[in-house]
Structure formats: structure tokens, C-alpha cells
Amino acid sequence: MGSCVVDASVGIKLFLDEDGSDAAHRLFAELTADPPSRFYVPDLFFIECGNILWKYVRHFGYATDNARQDILALQALRLQTVSTADLLRPAFELAVQYDLTAYDACYAALAQQLSLPLLTADAPLIRKLANSDVETFAPT
């Protein structure tokens, strides 16, 4: 795989059994390959994943202890983290230009800044960025 920016819609699939979870597990296994892939995330990735886990505990009966273990595993991933403060201005411009949330625009801005593709399971985000210079793809 090499290097890419990964968003929370892909990262959460490591912990919740969803469509694309098998592909996410294969991709994230590359973080420990030789040579390892490098996955970049804005620091909000962790809060977004935490919020999704909270939602599953609160609304779907996901066990709190499982979510706690997932959070520990999430923190242990070898991800290259970039501060959202460093992405704020380019993210805002992308959000305005392509009708993105500020959250999604942070991932797009990071991909643009690093000249890397954005790996996302968010089909609407892929559609919105189709005419941009941000390369997107979904896990397969």
C-alpha cells in the first residue's frame, strides 16, 4: 500500500463488524509489514473513532468494556498524527469549495498537503472530492 491518509470511517472498521471490515484489517496489517506502510491521520481521527464507539455503546448495545479495549488498541496503532491546528486554513478552504464538513475537510487537506491519497469508506465524501486534486479511494 505504501502511504496514505486514512479517515475514521475506515479506522473504525477495525473494531466494529461492518461492510469493509475485512479490507480494513488487511490494510492496517500493513502497518507492521516489512517495510511498513505509513498511514497519516489528523488528530481528530481518535476523537471521531471514540465518538463512534460511544454511539455504539449508547445506542446499539456494544459492550463498554469492548469499547475501552478498542480505544486502547486504537491508541496503539502506528499512525502518523498531524495536528488539526496545522490543517485549519486549508481545511476551511476545501470545506467551502467542495461543501465538506470541517472534519472531512481536515482529512482532505492532509492528503492534499502530503500529496497522498485519502482512504475513506464515506461514499458522499468521495463524490464531493471527485473534481478536486485530492485522490480518494475506498478500501477493497
Short mmCIF file of N, CA and C in Angstrom, two decimals:
data_model
loop_
_atom_site.label_atom_id
_atom_site.label_comp_id
_atom_site.label_asym_id
_atom_site.label_seq_id
_atom_site.Cartn_x
_atom_site.Cartn_y
_atom_site.Cartn_z
N MET A 1 0.82 -1.19 0.00
CA MET A 1 0.00 0.00 0.00
C MET A 1 0.86 1.25 0.00
N GLY A 2 1.93 1.29 0.78
CA GLY A 2 2.74 2.50 0.85
C GLY A 2 2.19 3.46 1.88
N SER A 3 1.94 4.69 1.47
CA SER A 3 1.46 5.72 2.38
C SER A 3 0.12 6.26 1.91
N CYS A 4 -0.71 6.65 2.87
CA CYS A 4 -1.98 7.29 2.56
C CYS A 4 -2.51 7.98 3.81
N VAL A 5 -3.53 8.78 3.63
CA VAL A 5 -4.28 9.37 4.73
C VAL A 5 -5.51 8.49 4.93
N VAL A 6 -5.81 8.16 6.17
CA VAL A 6 -6.93 7.28 6.50
C VAL A 6 -7.92 8.04 7.35
N ASP A 7 -9.20 7.94 7.02
CA ASP A 7 -10.19 8.63 7.86
C ASP A 7 -10.86 7.66 8.82
N ALA A 8 -11.67 8.22 9.72
CA ALA A 8 -12.30 7.44 10.79
C ALA A 8 -13.29 6.41 10.25
N SER A 9 -13.88 6.67 9.08
CA SER A 9 -14.83 5.70 8.52
C SER A 9 -14.16 4.38 8.18
N VAL A 10 -12.85 4.42 7.95
CA VAL A 10 -12.08 3.21 7.70
C VAL A 10 -11.51 2.67 9.01
N GLY A 11 -10.95 3.54 9.82
CA GLY A 11 -10.33 3.12 11.08
C GLY A 11 -11.29 2.40 12.01
N ILE A 12 -12.52 2.85 12.06
CA ILE A 12 -13.49 2.25 12.99
C ILE A 12 -13.82 0.81 12.59
N LYS A 13 -13.61 0.48 11.32
CA LYS A 13 -13.92 -0.87 10.84
C LYS A 13 -12.98 -1.92 11.43
N LEU A 14 -11.91 -1.48 12.06
CA LEU A 14 -11.05 -2.43 12.78
C LEU A 14 -11.74 -2.98 14.01
N PHE A 15 -12.70 -2.25 14.53
CA PHE A 15 -13.31 -2.58 15.81
C PHE A 15 -14.78 -2.97 15.72
N LEU A 16 -15.47 -2.49 14.73
CA LEU A 16 -16.88 -2.81 14.56
C LEU A 16 -17.04 -3.64 13.30
N ASP A 17 -17.85 -4.67 13.38
CA ASP A 17 -18.06 -5.56 12.25
C ASP A 17 -19.01 -4.89 11.27
N GLU A 18 -18.45 -4.29 10.24
CA GLU A 18 -19.21 -3.57 9.22
C GLU A 18 -18.75 -4.03 7.85
N ASP A 19 -19.50 -3.64 6.81
CA ASP A 19 -19.03 -3.87 5.45
C ASP A 19 -17.66 -3.22 5.32
N GLY A 20 -16.72 -3.93 4.80
CA GLY A 20 -15.38 -3.39 4.61
C GLY A 20 -14.44 -3.64 5.77
N SER A 21 -14.91 -4.31 6.83
CA SER A 21 -14.03 -4.58 7.98
C SER A 21 -12.86 -5.48 7.60
N ASP A 22 -13.12 -6.49 6.78
CA ASP A 22 -12.03 -7.38 6.37
C ASP A 22 -10.95 -6.61 5.61
N ALA A 23 -11.37 -5.73 4.72
CA ALA A 23 -10.42 -4.92 3.96
C ALA A 23 -9.63 -4.00 4.88
N ALA A 24 -10.30 -3.42 5.87
CA ALA A 24 -9.62 -2.54 6.82
C ALA A 24 -8.57 -3.32 7.61
N HIS A 25 -8.90 -4.53 8.03
CA HIS A 25 -7.93 -5.35 8.77
C HIS A 25 -6.71 -5.66 7.90
N ARG A 26 -6.94 -5.98 6.63
CA ARG A 26 -5.82 -6.25 5.73
C ARG A 26 -4.94 -5.01 5.56
N LEU A 27 -5.57 -3.87 5.38
CA LEU A 27 -4.82 -2.64 5.19
C LEU A 27 -4.01 -2.27 6.43
N PHE A 28 -4.63 -2.33 7.59
CA PHE A 28 -3.94 -1.93 8.81
C PHE A 28 -2.85 -2.93 9.20
N ALA A 29 -2.95 -4.16 8.72
CA ALA A 29 -1.87 -5.13 8.96
C ALA A 29 -0.58 -4.67 8.28
N GLU A 30 -0.71 -3.84 7.26
CA GLU A 30 0.46 -3.34 6.56
C GLU A 30 1.29 -2.37 7.40
N LEU A 31 0.73 -1.89 8.51
CA LEU A 31 1.49 -1.01 9.40
C LEU A 31 2.64 -1.75 10.07
N THR A 32 2.52 -3.07 10.14
CA THR A 32 3.58 -3.87 10.77
C THR A 32 4.31 -4.75 9.76
N ALA A 33 4.08 -4.50 8.47
CA ALA A 33 4.77 -5.26 7.41
C ALA A 33 6.22 -4.80 7.32
N ASP A 34 6.98 -5.49 6.49
CA ASP A 34 8.38 -5.11 6.28
C ASP A 34 8.59 -4.87 4.79
N PRO A 35 8.72 -3.66 4.33
CA PRO A 35 8.70 -2.42 5.11
C PRO A 35 7.26 -2.03 5.44
N PRO A 36 7.08 -1.28 6.52
CA PRO A 36 5.72 -0.92 6.93
C PRO A 36 5.14 0.19 6.07
N SER A 37 3.83 0.15 5.91
CA SER A 37 3.12 1.27 5.29
C SER A 37 3.06 2.40 6.31
N ARG A 38 2.85 3.60 5.83
CA ARG A 38 2.70 4.76 6.72
C ARG A 38 1.32 5.35 6.47
N PHE A 39 0.51 5.36 7.52
CA PHE A 39 -0.82 5.93 7.44
C PHE A 39 -0.84 7.21 8.27
N TYR A 40 -1.34 8.27 7.66
CA TYR A 40 -1.41 9.58 8.29
C TYR A 40 -2.85 9.89 8.66
N VAL A 41 -3.02 10.54 9.80
CA VAL A 41 -4.34 10.95 10.27
C VAL A 41 -4.24 12.32 10.93
N PRO A 42 -5.28 13.15 10.79
CA PRO A 42 -5.34 14.33 11.64
C PRO A 42 -5.68 13.87 13.05
N ASP A 43 -5.29 14.63 14.05
CA ASP A 43 -5.51 14.16 15.42
C ASP A 43 -6.98 13.96 15.76
N LEU A 44 -7.89 14.56 15.02
CA LEU A 44 -9.31 14.36 15.30
C LEU A 44 -9.77 12.94 14.99
N PHE A 45 -8.97 12.18 14.25
CA PHE A 45 -9.28 10.77 13.94
C PHE A 45 -9.63 10.00 15.21
N PHE A 46 -8.86 10.21 16.27
CA PHE A 46 -9.06 9.45 17.51
C PHE A 46 -10.37 9.82 18.20
N ILE A 47 -10.69 11.10 18.23
CA ILE A 47 -11.95 11.55 18.84
C ILE A 47 -13.13 11.06 18.00
N GLU A 48 -13.01 11.12 16.68
CA GLU A 48 -14.10 10.63 15.83
C GLU A 48 -14.35 9.14 16.07
N CYS A 49 -13.29 8.35 16.13
CA CYS A 49 -13.46 6.92 16.41
C CYS A 49 -14.04 6.71 17.80
N GLY A 50 -13.57 7.47 18.77
CA GLY A 50 -14.12 7.38 20.13
C GLY A 50 -15.60 7.72 20.16
N ASN A 51 -16.00 8.71 19.40
CA ASN A 51 -17.41 9.09 19.36
C ASN A 51 -18.27 7.99 18.73
N ILE A 52 -17.74 7.35 17.69
CA ILE A 52 -18.48 6.24 17.07
C ILE A 52 -18.62 5.09 18.06
N LEU A 53 -17.56 4.78 18.78
CA LEU A 53 -17.65 3.72 19.80
C LEU A 53 -18.66 4.08 20.88
N TRP A 54 -18.63 5.33 21.33
CA TRP A 54 -19.62 5.79 22.33
C TRP A 54 -21.03 5.60 21.80
N LYS A 55 -21.25 5.97 20.53
CA LYS A 55 -22.58 5.84 19.93
C LYS A 55 -23.03 4.37 19.92
N TYR A 56 -22.11 3.46 19.61
CA TYR A 56 -22.45 2.04 19.60
C TYR A 56 -22.75 1.52 21.01
N VAL A 57 -22.03 2.01 22.00
CA VAL A 57 -22.32 1.64 23.39
C VAL A 57 -23.68 2.18 23.79
N ARG A 58 -23.91 3.43 23.51
CA ARG A 58 -25.12 4.13 23.95
C ARG A 58 -26.38 3.63 23.24
N HIS A 59 -26.29 3.40 21.94
CA HIS A 59 -27.50 3.15 21.15
C HIS A 59 -27.64 1.73 20.61
N PHE A 60 -26.55 0.96 20.54
CA PHE A 60 -26.63 -0.34 19.88
C PHE A 60 -26.20 -1.50 20.77
N GLY A 61 -26.02 -1.24 22.06
CA GLY A 61 -25.71 -2.32 22.99
C GLY A 61 -24.30 -2.87 22.93
N TYR A 62 -23.40 -2.13 22.32
CA TYR A 62 -22.00 -2.55 22.28
C TYR A 62 -21.44 -2.49 23.70
N ALA A 63 -20.72 -3.50 24.10
CA ALA A 63 -20.23 -3.59 25.49
C ALA A 63 -19.20 -2.50 25.78
N THR A 64 -19.40 -1.80 26.88
CA THR A 64 -18.49 -0.73 27.28
C THR A 64 -17.06 -1.23 27.42
N ASP A 65 -16.89 -2.42 28.01
CA ASP A 65 -15.53 -2.97 28.16
C ASP A 65 -14.88 -3.23 26.80
N ASN A 66 -15.67 -3.67 25.84
CA ASN A 66 -15.13 -3.86 24.49
C ASN A 66 -14.68 -2.53 23.90
N ALA A 67 -15.49 -1.50 24.09
CA ALA A 67 -15.14 -0.17 23.58
C ALA A 67 -13.87 0.34 24.25
N ARG A 68 -13.72 0.09 25.54
CA ARG A 68 -12.49 0.50 26.23
C ARG A 68 -11.27 -0.20 25.65
N GLN A 69 -11.40 -1.48 25.37
CA GLN A 69 -10.29 -2.23 24.75
C GLN A 69 -10.01 -1.71 23.34
N ASP A 70 -11.06 -1.38 22.62
CA ASP A 70 -10.90 -0.83 21.27
C ASP A 70 -10.13 0.49 21.31
N ILE A 71 -10.42 1.31 22.29
CA ILE A 71 -9.73 2.60 22.43
C ILE A 71 -8.25 2.38 22.69
N LEU A 72 -7.93 1.42 23.55
CA LEU A 72 -6.51 1.10 23.80
C LEU A 72 -5.82 0.63 22.52
N ALA A 73 -6.51 -0.23 21.78
CA ALA A 73 -5.95 -0.74 20.52
C ALA A 73 -5.79 0.39 19.50
N LEU A 74 -6.75 1.28 19.47
CA LEU A 74 -6.70 2.43 18.57
C LEU A 74 -5.48 3.29 18.87
N GLN A 75 -5.25 3.54 20.15
CA GLN A 75 -4.11 4.36 20.55
C GLN A 75 -2.77 3.68 20.25
N ALA A 76 -2.78 2.37 20.16
CA ALA A 76 -1.54 1.62 19.92
C ALA A 76 -1.18 1.53 18.43
N LEU A 77 -2.09 1.91 17.55
CA LEU A 77 -1.81 1.85 16.12
C LEU A 77 -0.64 2.77 15.77
N ARG A 78 0.18 2.34 14.86
CA ARG A 78 1.34 3.14 14.44
C ARG A 78 0.93 4.13 13.36
N LEU A 79 0.19 5.13 13.78
CA LEU A 79 -0.30 6.14 12.85
C LEU A 79 0.54 7.41 12.98
N GLN A 80 0.74 8.08 11.88
CA GLN A 80 1.44 9.36 11.87
C GLN A 80 0.37 10.44 12.06
N THR A 81 0.42 11.13 13.18
CA THR A 81 -0.64 12.06 13.56
C THR A 81 -0.21 13.50 13.30
N VAL A 82 -1.13 14.27 12.70
CA VAL A 82 -0.89 15.68 12.39
C VAL A 82 -1.94 16.51 13.11
N SER A 83 -1.52 17.61 13.69
CA SER A 83 -2.42 18.49 14.43
C SER A 83 -3.44 19.15 13.49
N THR A 84 -4.69 19.18 13.92
CA THR A 84 -5.71 19.87 13.13
C THR A 84 -5.45 21.37 13.08
N ALA A 85 -4.74 21.91 14.07
CA ALA A 85 -4.40 23.33 14.04
C ALA A 85 -3.58 23.66 12.80
N ASP A 86 -2.75 22.73 12.37
CA ASP A 86 -1.93 22.94 11.18
C ASP A 86 -2.73 22.78 9.88
N LEU A 87 -3.92 22.23 9.99
CA LEU A 87 -4.75 21.96 8.81
C LEU A 87 -5.93 22.91 8.69
N LEU A 88 -6.14 23.75 9.69
CA LEU A 88 -7.37 24.54 9.78
C LEU A 88 -7.62 25.40 8.54
N ARG A 89 -6.66 26.18 8.12
CA ARG A 89 -6.90 27.08 6.98
C ARG A 89 -7.14 26.33 5.68
N PRO A 90 -6.27 25.38 5.30
CA PRO A 90 -6.57 24.67 4.06
C PRO A 90 -7.85 23.83 4.16
N ALA A 91 -8.15 23.31 5.34
CA ALA A 91 -9.39 22.54 5.51
C ALA A 91 -10.61 23.44 5.33
N PHE A 92 -10.55 24.63 5.87
CA PHE A 92 -11.67 25.56 5.70
C PHE A 92 -11.89 25.86 4.22
N GLU A 93 -10.81 26.11 3.49
CA GLU A 93 -10.95 26.42 2.06
C GLU A 93 -11.54 25.24 1.29
N LEU A 94 -11.11 24.04 1.60
CA LEU A 94 -11.68 22.85 0.95
C LEU A 94 -13.14 22.66 1.33
N ALA A 95 -13.47 22.92 2.60
CA ALA A 95 -14.85 22.78 3.06
C ALA A 95 -15.77 23.71 2.29
N VAL A 96 -15.35 24.96 2.13
CA VAL A 96 -16.16 25.93 1.40
C VAL A 96 -16.26 25.56 -0.08
N GLN A 97 -15.15 25.19 -0.67
CA GLN A 97 -15.13 24.92 -2.11
C GLN A 97 -15.89 23.66 -2.49
N TYR A 98 -15.83 22.62 -1.66
CA TYR A 98 -16.42 21.33 -2.03
C TYR A 98 -17.59 20.91 -1.16
N ASP A 99 -18.10 21.83 -0.34
CA ASP A 99 -19.25 21.56 0.52
C ASP A 99 -18.99 20.37 1.46
N LEU A 100 -17.87 20.44 2.17
CA LEU A 100 -17.48 19.39 3.11
C LEU A 100 -17.69 19.86 4.53
N THR A 101 -17.84 18.92 5.45
CA THR A 101 -17.76 19.30 6.86
C THR A 101 -16.31 19.66 7.16
N ALA A 102 -16.10 20.43 8.19
CA ALA A 102 -14.73 20.77 8.59
C ALA A 102 -13.95 19.51 8.95
N TYR A 103 -14.65 18.52 9.52
CA TYR A 103 -14.00 17.26 9.89
C TYR A 103 -13.46 16.55 8.65
N ASP A 104 -14.34 16.36 7.67
CA ASP A 104 -13.93 15.69 6.44
C ASP A 104 -12.85 16.48 5.71
N ALA A 105 -12.98 17.79 5.75
CA ALA A 105 -12.01 18.65 5.07
C ALA A 105 -10.62 18.54 5.68
N CYS A 106 -10.53 18.23 6.97
CA CYS A 106 -9.21 18.03 7.60
C CYS A 106 -8.48 16.85 6.96
N TYR A 107 -9.20 15.78 6.72
CA TYR A 107 -8.59 14.62 6.07
C TYR A 107 -8.16 14.98 4.64
N ALA A 108 -9.04 15.67 3.93
CA ALA A 108 -8.72 16.07 2.55
C ALA A 108 -7.53 17.02 2.52
N ALA A 109 -7.48 17.97 3.44
CA ALA A 109 -6.37 18.92 3.49
C ALA A 109 -5.05 18.21 3.79
N LEU A 110 -5.10 17.23 4.67
CA LEU A 110 -3.89 16.47 4.99
C LEU A 110 -3.41 15.68 3.77
N ALA A 111 -4.35 15.04 3.07
CA ALA A 111 -4.00 14.31 1.85
C ALA A 111 -3.41 15.25 0.81
N GLN A 112 -4.01 16.41 0.67
CA GLN A 112 -3.52 17.40 -0.29
C GLN A 112 -2.13 17.89 0.10
N GLN A 113 -1.95 18.20 1.38
CA GLN A 113 -0.67 18.70 1.88
C GLN A 113 0.46 17.70 1.68
N LEU A 114 0.17 16.43 1.89
CA LEU A 114 1.19 15.38 1.78
C LEU A 114 1.27 14.76 0.39
N SER A 115 0.38 15.17 -0.51
CA SER A 115 0.28 14.58 -1.86
C SER A 115 0.11 13.07 -1.77
N LEU A 116 -0.82 12.67 -0.90
CA LEU A 116 -1.14 11.26 -0.72
C LEU A 116 -2.62 11.03 -0.97
N PRO A 117 -3.00 9.81 -1.34
CA PRO A 117 -4.43 9.52 -1.49
C PRO A 117 -5.12 9.45 -0.13
N LEU A 118 -6.41 9.71 -0.15
CA LEU A 118 -7.26 9.63 1.04
C LEU A 118 -8.07 8.34 0.97
N LEU A 119 -7.89 7.48 1.95
CA LEU A 119 -8.62 6.23 2.05
C LEU A 119 -9.84 6.47 2.93
N THR A 120 -11.03 6.32 2.36
CA THR A 120 -12.27 6.59 3.08
C THR A 120 -13.36 5.62 2.65
N ALA A 121 -14.24 5.28 3.58
CA ALA A 121 -15.41 4.46 3.27
C ALA A 121 -16.64 5.35 3.11
N ASP A 122 -16.44 6.66 3.08
CA ASP A 122 -17.51 7.65 3.01
C ASP A 122 -17.79 7.99 1.54
N ALA A 123 -18.77 7.30 0.95
CA ALA A 123 -19.08 7.49 -0.47
C ALA A 123 -19.45 8.93 -0.81
N PRO A 124 -20.25 9.63 0.02
CA PRO A 124 -20.53 11.04 -0.30
C PRO A 124 -19.27 11.91 -0.33
N LEU A 125 -18.31 11.63 0.54
CA LEU A 125 -17.06 12.38 0.53
C LEU A 125 -16.29 12.12 -0.76
N ILE A 126 -16.25 10.88 -1.18
CA ILE A 126 -15.57 10.54 -2.44
C ILE A 126 -16.22 11.30 -3.60
N ARG A 127 -17.56 11.34 -3.62
CA ARG A 127 -18.26 12.06 -4.69
C ARG A 127 -17.94 13.56 -4.66
N LYS A 128 -17.96 14.14 -3.47
CA LYS A 128 -17.72 15.58 -3.36
C LYS A 128 -16.30 15.97 -3.79
N LEU A 129 -15.36 15.08 -3.58
CA LEU A 129 -13.97 15.39 -3.93
C LEU A 129 -13.58 14.92 -5.34
N ALA A 130 -14.55 14.40 -6.08
CA ALA A 130 -14.26 13.83 -7.41
C ALA A 130 -13.59 14.83 -8.35
N ASN A 131 -13.95 16.10 -8.26
CA ASN A 131 -13.38 17.11 -9.16
C ASN A 131 -12.27 17.93 -8.50
N SER A 132 -11.73 17.42 -7.42
CA SER A 132 -10.64 18.11 -6.72
C SER A 132 -9.31 17.46 -7.08
N ASP A 133 -8.25 17.99 -6.51
CA ASP A 133 -6.94 17.37 -6.72
C ASP A 133 -6.61 16.36 -5.63
N VAL A 134 -7.60 16.03 -4.79
CA VAL A 134 -7.42 15.04 -3.73
C VAL A 134 -7.86 13.68 -4.28
N GLU A 135 -6.92 12.77 -4.37
CA GLU A 135 -7.23 11.41 -4.83
C GLU A 135 -7.88 10.65 -3.67
N THR A 136 -9.02 10.03 -3.93
CA THR A 136 -9.71 9.26 -2.90
C THR A 136 -9.91 7.83 -3.39
N PHE A 137 -9.97 6.92 -2.45
CA PHE A 137 -10.35 5.55 -2.78
C PHE A 137 -10.92 4.89 -1.55
N ALA A 138 -11.74 3.86 -1.79
CA ALA A 138 -12.39 3.11 -0.72
C ALA A 138 -11.64 1.81 -0.49
N PRO A 139 -11.67 1.30 0.74
CA PRO A 139 -10.99 0.02 1.00
C PRO A 139 -11.67 -1.11 0.24
N THR A 140 -10.87 -2.00 -0.32
CA THR A 140 -11.43 -3.15 -1.05
C THR A 140 -10.74 -4.42 -0.60
#
